[in-house]
Coordinates of C-alpha atoms and ligand atoms in Angstrom, one line a residue:
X838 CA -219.9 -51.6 77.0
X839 CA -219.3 -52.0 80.7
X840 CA -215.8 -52.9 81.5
X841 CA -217.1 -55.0 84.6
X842 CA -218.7 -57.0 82.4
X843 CA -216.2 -56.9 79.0
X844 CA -213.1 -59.1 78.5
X845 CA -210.5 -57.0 78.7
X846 CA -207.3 -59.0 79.7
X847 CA -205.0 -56.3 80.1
X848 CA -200.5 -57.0 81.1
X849 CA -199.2 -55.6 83.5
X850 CA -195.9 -56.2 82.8
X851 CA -194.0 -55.6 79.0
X852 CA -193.9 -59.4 77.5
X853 CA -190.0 -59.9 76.9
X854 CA -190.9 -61.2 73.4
X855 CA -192.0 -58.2 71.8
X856 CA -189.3 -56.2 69.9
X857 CA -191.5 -53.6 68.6
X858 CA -194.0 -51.1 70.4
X859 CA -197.0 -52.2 68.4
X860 CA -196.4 -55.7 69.5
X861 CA -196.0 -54.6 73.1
X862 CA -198.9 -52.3 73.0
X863 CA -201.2 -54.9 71.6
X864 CA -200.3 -57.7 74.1
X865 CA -200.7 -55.4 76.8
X866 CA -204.0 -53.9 75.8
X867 CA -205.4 -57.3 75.8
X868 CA -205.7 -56.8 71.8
X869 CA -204.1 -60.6 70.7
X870 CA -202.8 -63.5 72.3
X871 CA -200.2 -65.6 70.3
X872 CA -201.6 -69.3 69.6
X873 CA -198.3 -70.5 68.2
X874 CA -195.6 -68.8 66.1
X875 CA -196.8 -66.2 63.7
X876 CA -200.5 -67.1 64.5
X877 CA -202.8 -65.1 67.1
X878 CA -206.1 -65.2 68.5
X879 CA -208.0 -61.9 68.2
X880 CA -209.2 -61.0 71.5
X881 CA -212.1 -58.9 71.8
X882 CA -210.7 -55.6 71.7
X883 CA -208.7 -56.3 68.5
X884 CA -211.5 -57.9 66.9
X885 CA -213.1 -55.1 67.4
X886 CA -210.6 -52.9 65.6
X887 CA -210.0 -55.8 62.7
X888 CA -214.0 -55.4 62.1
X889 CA -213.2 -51.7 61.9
X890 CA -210.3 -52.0 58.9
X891 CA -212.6 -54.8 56.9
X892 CA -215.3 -52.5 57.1
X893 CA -213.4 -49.3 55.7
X894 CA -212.0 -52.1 53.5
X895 CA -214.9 -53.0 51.9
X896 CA -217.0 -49.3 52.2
X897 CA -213.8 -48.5 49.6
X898 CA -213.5 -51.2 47.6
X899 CA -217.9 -51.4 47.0
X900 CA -217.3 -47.6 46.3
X901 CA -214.8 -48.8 43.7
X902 CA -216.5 -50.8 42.0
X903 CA -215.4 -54.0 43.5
X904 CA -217.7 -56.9 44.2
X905 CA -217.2 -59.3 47.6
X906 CA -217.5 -62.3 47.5
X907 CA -215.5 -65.3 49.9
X908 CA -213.5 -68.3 49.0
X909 CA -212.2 -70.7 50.6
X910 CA -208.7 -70.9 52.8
X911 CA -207.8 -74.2 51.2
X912 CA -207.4 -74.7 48.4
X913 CA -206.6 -77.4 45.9
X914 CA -202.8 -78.5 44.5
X915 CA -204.2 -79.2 41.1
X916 CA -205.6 -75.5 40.2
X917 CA -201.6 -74.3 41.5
X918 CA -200.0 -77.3 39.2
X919 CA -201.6 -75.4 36.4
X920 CA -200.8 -72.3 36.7
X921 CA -197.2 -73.5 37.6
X922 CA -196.9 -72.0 40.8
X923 CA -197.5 -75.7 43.1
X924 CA -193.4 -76.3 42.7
X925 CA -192.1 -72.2 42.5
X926 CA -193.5 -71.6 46.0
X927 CA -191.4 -73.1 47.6
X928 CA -191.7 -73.5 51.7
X929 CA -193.8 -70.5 52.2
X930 CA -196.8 -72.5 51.3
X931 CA -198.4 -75.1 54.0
X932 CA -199.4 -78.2 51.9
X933 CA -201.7 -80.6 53.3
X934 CA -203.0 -83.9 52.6
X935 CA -206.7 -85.2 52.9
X936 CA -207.8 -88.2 53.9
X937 CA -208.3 -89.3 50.5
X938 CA -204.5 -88.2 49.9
X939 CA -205.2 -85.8 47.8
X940 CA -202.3 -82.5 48.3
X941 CA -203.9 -79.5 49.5
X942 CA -202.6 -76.3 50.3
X943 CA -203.6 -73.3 52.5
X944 CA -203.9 -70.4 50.6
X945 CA -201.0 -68.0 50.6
X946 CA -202.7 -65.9 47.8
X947 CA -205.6 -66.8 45.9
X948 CA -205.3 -65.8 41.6
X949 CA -205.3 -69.3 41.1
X950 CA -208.6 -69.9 42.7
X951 CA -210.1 -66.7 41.2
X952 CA -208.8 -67.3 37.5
X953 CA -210.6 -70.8 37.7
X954 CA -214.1 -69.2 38.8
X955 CA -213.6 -66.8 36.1
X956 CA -213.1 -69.5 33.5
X957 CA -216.2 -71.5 34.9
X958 CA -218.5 -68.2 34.5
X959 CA -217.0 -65.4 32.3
X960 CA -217.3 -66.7 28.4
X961 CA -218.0 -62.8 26.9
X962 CA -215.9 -59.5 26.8
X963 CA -219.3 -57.8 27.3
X964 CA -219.4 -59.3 31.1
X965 CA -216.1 -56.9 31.2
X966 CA -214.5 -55.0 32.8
X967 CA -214.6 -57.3 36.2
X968 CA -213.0 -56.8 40.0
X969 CA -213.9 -60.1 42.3
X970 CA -212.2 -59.3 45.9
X971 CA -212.5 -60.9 49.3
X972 CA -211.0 -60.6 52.6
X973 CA -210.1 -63.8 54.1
X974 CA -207.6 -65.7 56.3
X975 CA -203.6 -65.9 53.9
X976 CA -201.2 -68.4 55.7
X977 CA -197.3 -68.2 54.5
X978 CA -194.9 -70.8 56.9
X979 CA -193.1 -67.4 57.1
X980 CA -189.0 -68.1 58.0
X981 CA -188.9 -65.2 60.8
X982 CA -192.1 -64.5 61.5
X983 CA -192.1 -61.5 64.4
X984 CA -193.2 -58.5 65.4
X985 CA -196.5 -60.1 66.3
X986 CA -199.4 -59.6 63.5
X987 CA -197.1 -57.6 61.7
X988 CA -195.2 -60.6 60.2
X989 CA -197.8 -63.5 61.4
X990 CA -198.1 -67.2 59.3
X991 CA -201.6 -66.6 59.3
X992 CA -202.9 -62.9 58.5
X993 CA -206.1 -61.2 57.2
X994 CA -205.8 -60.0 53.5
X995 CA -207.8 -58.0 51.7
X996 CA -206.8 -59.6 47.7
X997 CA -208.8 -58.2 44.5
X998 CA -208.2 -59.2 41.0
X999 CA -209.5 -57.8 38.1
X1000 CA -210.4 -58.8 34.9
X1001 CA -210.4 -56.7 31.9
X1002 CA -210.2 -57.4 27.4
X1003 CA -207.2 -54.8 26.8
X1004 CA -204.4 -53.6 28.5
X1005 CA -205.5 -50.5 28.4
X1006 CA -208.6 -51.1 30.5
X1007 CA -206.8 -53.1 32.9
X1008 CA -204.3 -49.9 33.3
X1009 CA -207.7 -48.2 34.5
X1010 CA -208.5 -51.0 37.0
X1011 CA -205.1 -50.6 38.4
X1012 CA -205.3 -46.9 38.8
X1013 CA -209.1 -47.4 40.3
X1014 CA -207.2 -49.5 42.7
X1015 CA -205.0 -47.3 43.5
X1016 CA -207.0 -44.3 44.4
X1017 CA -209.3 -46.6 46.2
X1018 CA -206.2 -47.7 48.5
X1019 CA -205.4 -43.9 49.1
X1020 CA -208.9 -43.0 50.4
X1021 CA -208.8 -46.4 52.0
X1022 CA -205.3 -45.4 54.1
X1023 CA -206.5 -41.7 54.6
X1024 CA -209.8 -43.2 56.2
X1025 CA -207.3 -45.5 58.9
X1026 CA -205.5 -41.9 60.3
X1027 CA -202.2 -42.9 57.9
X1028 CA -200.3 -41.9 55.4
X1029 CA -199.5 -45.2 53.4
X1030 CA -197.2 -43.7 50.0
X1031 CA -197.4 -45.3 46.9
X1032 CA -193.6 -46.7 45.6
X1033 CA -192.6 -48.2 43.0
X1034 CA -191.6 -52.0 43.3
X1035 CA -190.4 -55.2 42.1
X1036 CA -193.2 -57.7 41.3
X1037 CA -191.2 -60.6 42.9
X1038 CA -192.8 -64.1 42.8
X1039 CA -196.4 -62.9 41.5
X1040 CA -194.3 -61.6 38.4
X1041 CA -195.7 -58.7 36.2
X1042 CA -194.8 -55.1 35.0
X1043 CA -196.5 -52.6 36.8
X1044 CA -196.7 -52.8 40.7
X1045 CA -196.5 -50.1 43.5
X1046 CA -196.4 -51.2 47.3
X1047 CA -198.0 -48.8 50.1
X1048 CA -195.8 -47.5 52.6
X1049 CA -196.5 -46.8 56.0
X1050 CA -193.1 -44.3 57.4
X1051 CA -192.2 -46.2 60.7
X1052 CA -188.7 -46.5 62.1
X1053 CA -189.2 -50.2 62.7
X1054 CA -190.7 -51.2 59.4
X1055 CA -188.9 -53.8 57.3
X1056 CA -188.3 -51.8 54.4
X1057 CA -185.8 -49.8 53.7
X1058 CA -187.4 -46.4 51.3
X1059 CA -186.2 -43.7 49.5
X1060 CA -188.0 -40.7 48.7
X1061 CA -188.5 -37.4 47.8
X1062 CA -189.7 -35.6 51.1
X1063 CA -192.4 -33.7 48.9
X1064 CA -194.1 -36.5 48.2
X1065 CA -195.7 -36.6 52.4
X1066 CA -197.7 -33.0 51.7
X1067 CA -199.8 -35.2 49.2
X1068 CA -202.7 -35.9 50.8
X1069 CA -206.2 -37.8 48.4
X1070 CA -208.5 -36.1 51.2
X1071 CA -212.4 -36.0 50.7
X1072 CA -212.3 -34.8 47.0
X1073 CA -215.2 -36.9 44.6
X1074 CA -213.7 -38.9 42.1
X1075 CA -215.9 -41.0 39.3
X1076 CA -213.7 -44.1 39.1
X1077 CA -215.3 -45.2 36.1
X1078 CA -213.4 -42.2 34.2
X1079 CA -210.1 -43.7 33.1
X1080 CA -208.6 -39.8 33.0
X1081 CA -209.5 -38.8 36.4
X1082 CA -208.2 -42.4 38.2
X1083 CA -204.8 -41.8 35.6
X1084 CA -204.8 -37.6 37.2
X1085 CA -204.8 -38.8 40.5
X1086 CA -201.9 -42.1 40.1
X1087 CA -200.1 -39.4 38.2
X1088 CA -200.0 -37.0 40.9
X1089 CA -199.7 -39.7 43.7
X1090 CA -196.5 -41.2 41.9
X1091 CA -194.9 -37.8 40.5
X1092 CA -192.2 -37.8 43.0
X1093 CA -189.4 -40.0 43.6
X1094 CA -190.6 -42.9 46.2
X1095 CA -189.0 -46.4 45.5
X1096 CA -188.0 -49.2 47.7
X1097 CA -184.4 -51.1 47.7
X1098 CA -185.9 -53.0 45.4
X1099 CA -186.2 -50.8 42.4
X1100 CA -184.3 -47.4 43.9
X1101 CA -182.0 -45.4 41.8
X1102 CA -178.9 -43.9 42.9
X1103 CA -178.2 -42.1 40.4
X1104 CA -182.2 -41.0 39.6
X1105 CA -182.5 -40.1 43.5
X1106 CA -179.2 -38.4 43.4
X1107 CA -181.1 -35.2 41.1
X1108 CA -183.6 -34.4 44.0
X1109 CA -182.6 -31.5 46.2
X1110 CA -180.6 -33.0 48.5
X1111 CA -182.9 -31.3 51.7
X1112 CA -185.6 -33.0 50.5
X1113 CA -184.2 -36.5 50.1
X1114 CA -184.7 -39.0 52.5
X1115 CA -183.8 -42.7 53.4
X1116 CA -186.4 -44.2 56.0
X1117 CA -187.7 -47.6 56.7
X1118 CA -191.8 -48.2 56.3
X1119 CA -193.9 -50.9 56.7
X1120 CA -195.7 -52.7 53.4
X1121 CA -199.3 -52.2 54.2
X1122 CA -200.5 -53.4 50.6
X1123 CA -199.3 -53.6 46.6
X1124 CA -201.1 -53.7 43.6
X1125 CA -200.2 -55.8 40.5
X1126 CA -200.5 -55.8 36.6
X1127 CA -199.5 -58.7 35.3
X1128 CA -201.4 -59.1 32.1
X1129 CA -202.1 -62.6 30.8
X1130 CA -199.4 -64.2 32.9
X1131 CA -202.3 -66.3 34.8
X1132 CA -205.3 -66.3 32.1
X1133 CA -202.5 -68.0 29.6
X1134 CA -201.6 -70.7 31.0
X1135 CA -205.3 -71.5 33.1
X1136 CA -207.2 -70.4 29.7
X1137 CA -209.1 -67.7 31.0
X1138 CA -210.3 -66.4 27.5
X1139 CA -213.3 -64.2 26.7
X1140 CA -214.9 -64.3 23.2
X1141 CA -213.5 -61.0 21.9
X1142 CA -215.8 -58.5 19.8
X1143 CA -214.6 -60.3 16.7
X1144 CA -216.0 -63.8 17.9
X1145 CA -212.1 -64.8 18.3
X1146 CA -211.2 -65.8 22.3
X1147 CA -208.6 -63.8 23.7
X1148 CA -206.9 -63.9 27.2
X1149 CA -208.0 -61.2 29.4
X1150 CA -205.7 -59.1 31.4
X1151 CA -205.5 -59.3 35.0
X1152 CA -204.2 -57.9 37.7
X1153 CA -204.4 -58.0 42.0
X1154 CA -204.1 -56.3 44.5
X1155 CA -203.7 -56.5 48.3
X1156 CA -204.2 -54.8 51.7
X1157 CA -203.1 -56.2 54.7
X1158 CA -205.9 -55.7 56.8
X1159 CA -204.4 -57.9 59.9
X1160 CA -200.9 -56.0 59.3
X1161 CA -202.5 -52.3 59.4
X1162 CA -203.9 -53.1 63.4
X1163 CA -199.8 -52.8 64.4
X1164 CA -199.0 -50.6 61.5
X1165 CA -201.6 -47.6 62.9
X1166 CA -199.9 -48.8 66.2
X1167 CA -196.5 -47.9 65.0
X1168 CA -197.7 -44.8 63.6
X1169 CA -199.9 -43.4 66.9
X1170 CA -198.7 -44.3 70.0
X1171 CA -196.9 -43.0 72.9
X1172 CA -195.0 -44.1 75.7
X1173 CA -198.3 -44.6 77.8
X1174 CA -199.9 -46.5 75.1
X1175 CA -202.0 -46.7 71.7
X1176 CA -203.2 -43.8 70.4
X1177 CA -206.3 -44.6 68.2
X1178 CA -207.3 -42.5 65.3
X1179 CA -211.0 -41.8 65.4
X1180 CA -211.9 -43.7 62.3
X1181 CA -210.6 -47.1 63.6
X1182 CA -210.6 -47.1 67.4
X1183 CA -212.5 -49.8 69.6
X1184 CA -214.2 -47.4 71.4
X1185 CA -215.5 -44.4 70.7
X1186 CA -214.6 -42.7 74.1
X1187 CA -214.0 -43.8 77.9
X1188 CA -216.2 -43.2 81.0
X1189 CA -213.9 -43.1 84.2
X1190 CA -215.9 -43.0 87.4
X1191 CA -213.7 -41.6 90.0
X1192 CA -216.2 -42.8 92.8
X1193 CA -218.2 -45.8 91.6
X1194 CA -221.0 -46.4 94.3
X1195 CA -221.5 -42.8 94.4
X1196 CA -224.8 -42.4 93.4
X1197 CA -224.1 -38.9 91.8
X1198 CA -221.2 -40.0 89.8
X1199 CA -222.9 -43.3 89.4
X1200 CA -226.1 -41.5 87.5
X1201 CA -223.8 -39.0 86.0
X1202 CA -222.4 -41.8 84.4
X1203 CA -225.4 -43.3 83.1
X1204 CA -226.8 -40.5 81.9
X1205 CA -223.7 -39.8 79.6
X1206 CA -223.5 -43.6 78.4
X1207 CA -227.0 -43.2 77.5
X1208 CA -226.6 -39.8 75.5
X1209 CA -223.4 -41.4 73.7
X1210 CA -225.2 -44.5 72.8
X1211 CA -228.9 -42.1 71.2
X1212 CA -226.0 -40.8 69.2
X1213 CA -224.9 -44.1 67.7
X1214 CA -221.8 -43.6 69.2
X1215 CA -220.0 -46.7 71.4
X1216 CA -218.5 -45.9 75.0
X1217 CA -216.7 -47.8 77.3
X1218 CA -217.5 -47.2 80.8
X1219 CA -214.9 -47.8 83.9
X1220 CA -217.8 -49.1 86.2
X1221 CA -215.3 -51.1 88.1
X1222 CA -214.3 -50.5 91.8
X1223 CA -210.7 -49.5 91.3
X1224 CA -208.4 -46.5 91.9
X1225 CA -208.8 -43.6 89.6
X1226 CA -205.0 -44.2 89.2
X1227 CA -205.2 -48.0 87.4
X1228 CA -208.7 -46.6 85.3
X1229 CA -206.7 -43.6 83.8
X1230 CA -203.6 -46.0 82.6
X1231 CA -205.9 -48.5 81.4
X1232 CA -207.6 -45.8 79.2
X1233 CA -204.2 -44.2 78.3
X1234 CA -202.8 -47.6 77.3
X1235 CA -205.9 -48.9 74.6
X1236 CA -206.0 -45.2 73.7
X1237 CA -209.4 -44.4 73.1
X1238 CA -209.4 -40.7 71.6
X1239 CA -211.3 -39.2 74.4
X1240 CA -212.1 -39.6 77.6
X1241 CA -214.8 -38.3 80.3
X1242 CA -214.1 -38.2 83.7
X1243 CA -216.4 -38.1 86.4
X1244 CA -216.3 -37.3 89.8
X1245 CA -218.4 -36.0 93.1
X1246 CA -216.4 -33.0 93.1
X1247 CA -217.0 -31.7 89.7
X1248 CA -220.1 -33.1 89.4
X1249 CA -220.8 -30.2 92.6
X1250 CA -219.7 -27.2 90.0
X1251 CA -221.9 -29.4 87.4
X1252 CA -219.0 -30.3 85.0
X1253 CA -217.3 -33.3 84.0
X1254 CA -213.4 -33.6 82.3
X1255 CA -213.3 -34.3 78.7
X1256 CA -209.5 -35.9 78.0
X1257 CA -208.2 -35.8 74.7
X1258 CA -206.0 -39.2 74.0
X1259 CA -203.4 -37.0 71.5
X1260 CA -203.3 -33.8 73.0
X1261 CA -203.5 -34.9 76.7
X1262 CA -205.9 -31.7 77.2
X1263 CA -208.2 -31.6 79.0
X1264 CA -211.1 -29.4 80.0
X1265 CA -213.8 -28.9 83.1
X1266 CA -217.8 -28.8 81.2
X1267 CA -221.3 -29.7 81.6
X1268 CA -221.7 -33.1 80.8
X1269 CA -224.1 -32.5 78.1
X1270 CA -221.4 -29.9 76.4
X1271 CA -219.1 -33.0 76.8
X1272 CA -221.6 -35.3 74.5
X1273 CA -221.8 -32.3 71.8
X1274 CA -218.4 -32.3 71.5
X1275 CA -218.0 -35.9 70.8
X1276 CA -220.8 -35.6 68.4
X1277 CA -219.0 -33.0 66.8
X1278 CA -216.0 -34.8 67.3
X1279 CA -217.2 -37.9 65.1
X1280 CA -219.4 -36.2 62.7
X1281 CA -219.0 -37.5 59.9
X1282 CA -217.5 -41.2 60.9
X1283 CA -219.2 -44.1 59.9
X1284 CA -221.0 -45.1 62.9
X1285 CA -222.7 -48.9 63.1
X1286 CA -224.3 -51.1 65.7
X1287 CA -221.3 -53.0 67.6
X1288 CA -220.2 -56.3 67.5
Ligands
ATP25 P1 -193.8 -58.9 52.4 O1 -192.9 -58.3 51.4 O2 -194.0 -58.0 53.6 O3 -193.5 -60.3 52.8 P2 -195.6 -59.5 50.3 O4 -195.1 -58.4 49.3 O5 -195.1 -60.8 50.1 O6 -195.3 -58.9 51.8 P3 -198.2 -59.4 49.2 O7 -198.3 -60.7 48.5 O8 -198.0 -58.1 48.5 O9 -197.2 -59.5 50.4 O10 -199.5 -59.3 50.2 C1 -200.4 -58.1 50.3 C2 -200.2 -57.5 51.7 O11 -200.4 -58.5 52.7 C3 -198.9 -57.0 52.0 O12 -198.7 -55.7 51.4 C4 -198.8 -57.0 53.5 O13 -199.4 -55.8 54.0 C5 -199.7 -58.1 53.8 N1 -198.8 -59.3 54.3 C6 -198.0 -60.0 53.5 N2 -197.3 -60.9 54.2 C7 -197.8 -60.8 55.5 C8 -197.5 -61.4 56.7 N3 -196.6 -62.5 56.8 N4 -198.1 -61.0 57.9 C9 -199.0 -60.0 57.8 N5 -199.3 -59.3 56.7 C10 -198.7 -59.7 55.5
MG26 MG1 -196.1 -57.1 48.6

């Protein structure tokens, strides 16, 4: 992409609304622009990163297991009266009349929705064990919503649910899940820890949230400080075997890491005191057990082995896709701007021509687009007419990982600058050394065709 020709609507100045450096950061790169409370348009260069999550999103999940599918945002009262739920919500959820005056409602969750598909198609324990997910658009009428897409009304959720005969097998869906959400996390550039948590309004008995550590996030955590050297990297896992998916929640949930919610003084008072902490993270998803608590009432019942119809057991589980875009943000920035880990960022790396008009630099340049883009990779090229000045803080504020900088006077020794976003480093080589490294640099990242 050629900036001259992208839409790129960068701030100069710091919007006086945004409490939080990822809401900052993300107005000011041009990222979102608020439509009304809690609910944003997603301007190109956040798209472009949204795109990114789903796709990691739903590379995991397929890996899983999981099968995508898409329903609707609204949805109807009457599927919500049955399960009970249409009156418990309370003014989270946006209800809506049709013309016919019928009530409506925009989803806030969806196992309503799911449970009745299941019900329509499923008659057999043989067509189990099931997981159904999508990602689609959640609206809550939040009270306080803030800190930009962090807390939005309307937000992109990934939400599974699964649909197993026993218990036991649906233990082995929740643990699939929750190795999938660890690879899932470790693929964004975070570390999101598995706590234990209350199950709140979606009621159930087994749940863990995924925690991203970040001074401004709205939990408040406690944990054992081991538990942050734990890291799923790119180890192969079968998640069809029960024992390994149970190995790896074991090991992910052997230390103490619990928020307010469910913490325990007295429990957390036995860890070594230097390895205790209290922190605040951000909720970046949550899986769920909650048994027959939906299939019950809605009669989602599979003819059993025996002939006899039995409830199966569900759970779901959720990643906030729209949430993660400031929750990386929070996690990797600095005080010029983002700081995007390779797996998720917009652009793969920056061009900056110091001299645009130069034909030199001007070729130099399009000889390195070109060799980025025969390696699948997507630069963004500073072809505007500007001082280097303004082209380097625009780069350092939507924090492309690396940058290349070209210039008459380099290009007279035959090098080029190759700017790494984290480290600030930089170093003087031949342009073609420069492409290597990025090749290098992204080896192994899941490259596709842009948007
Ligand atoms: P919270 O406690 O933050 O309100 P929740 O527990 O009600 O979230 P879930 O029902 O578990 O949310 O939804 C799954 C995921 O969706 C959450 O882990 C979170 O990442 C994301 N999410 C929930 N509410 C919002 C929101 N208002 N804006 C953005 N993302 C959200
Ligand atoms: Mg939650």
């Amino acid at each position: 992409m050629r900036l001259s020709r992208y839409f790129l609507p960068v701030l100069k100045e710091t919007p006086a609304e945004a409490q939080i450096a990822s809401h900052r950061l993300m107005l000011r790169a041009g990222m979102i622009k608020q439509a009304s409370a809690g609910i944003y348009s997603w301007l190109p260069l956040g798209f472009k990163v949204l795109r990114k999550l789903e796709n990691i999103v739903h590379e995991e999940q397929v890996r899983a297991g999981h099968i995508p599918m898409l329903m609707p945002t609204l949805q109807s009262a009457d599927l919500w009266r049955e399960s009970g739920r249409y009156d418990d919500y309370g003014a989270e959820m946006l209800r809506i009349k049709d013309r016919q005056d019928r009530d409506m409602l925009y989803g806030p969750t969806n196992e309503e929705l799911i449970t009745d598909i299941f019900r329509a198609h499923v008659g057999s324990y043989k067509d189990l064990p099931l997981t159904l997910y999508h990602i689609q658009w959640k609206f809550r009428d939040e009270m306080r919503p803030r800190f930009g897409v962090m807390r939005g009304r309307e937000f992109l959720m990934k939400d599974g649910y699964n649909f197993d005969l026993t218990k036991e097998d649906a233990l082995h869906s929740y643990n699939r899940h929750l190795v999938s959400y660890l690879r899932t996390y470790e693929r964004m550039g975070l570390q999101a820890i598995p706590m234990r948590a209350d199950s709140g309004p979606i009621g159930g008995d087994d749940t863990h949230e995924f925690l991203v550590l970040a001074d401004t996030g709205e939990s408040e955590v406690f944990y054992d400080s081991a538990i942050t050297d734990l890291r799923f990297g790119d180890r192969a896992i079968d998640y069809d075997d029960p024992a390994q998916c149970r190995a790896v929640l074991e090991e992910f949930t052997s230390r103490y890491a619990r928020t307010d919610e469910t913490h325990d003084a007295a429990f957390f008072a036995q860890i070594p005191e230097d390895r205790r902490r209290v922190a605040r993270g951000i909720e970046v998803g949550q899986i769920f057990y909650f048994g027959t608590k939906y299939s019950e009432p809605m009669g989602a019942t599979v003819q059993g082995p025996d002939g006899k119809p039995v409830p199966v057991h569900m759970g779901s589980h959720g990643i906030g896709v729209s949430r993660l875009v400031g929750a990386i943000i929070e996690a990797s920035h600095d005080d010029k701007g983002i700081i995007w880990p390779e797996g998720v960022t917009p652009f793969h790396a920056g061009i900056v021509n110091l001299k645009q008009g130069d034909p030199q630099a001007d070729a130099a340049c399009e000889a390195i687009y070109a060799a980025l883009v025969a390696l699948g990779l997507e630069p963004l090229y500073d072809d505007r007419d500007e001082r280097a000045g303004g082209k380097f803080a625009t780069m350092d504020l939507i924090g492309l990982p690396w940058r290349i900088t070209v210039g008459p006077r380099g290009l007279k020794n035959g090098v080029v600058e190759l700017t790494s976003r984290r480290s600030g480093e930089s170093e003087e080589l031949p342009p073609e050394q420069a492409v290597e490294r990025l090749a290098r640099a992204y080896a192994g990242h899941v490259l596709r065709p842009s948007l």
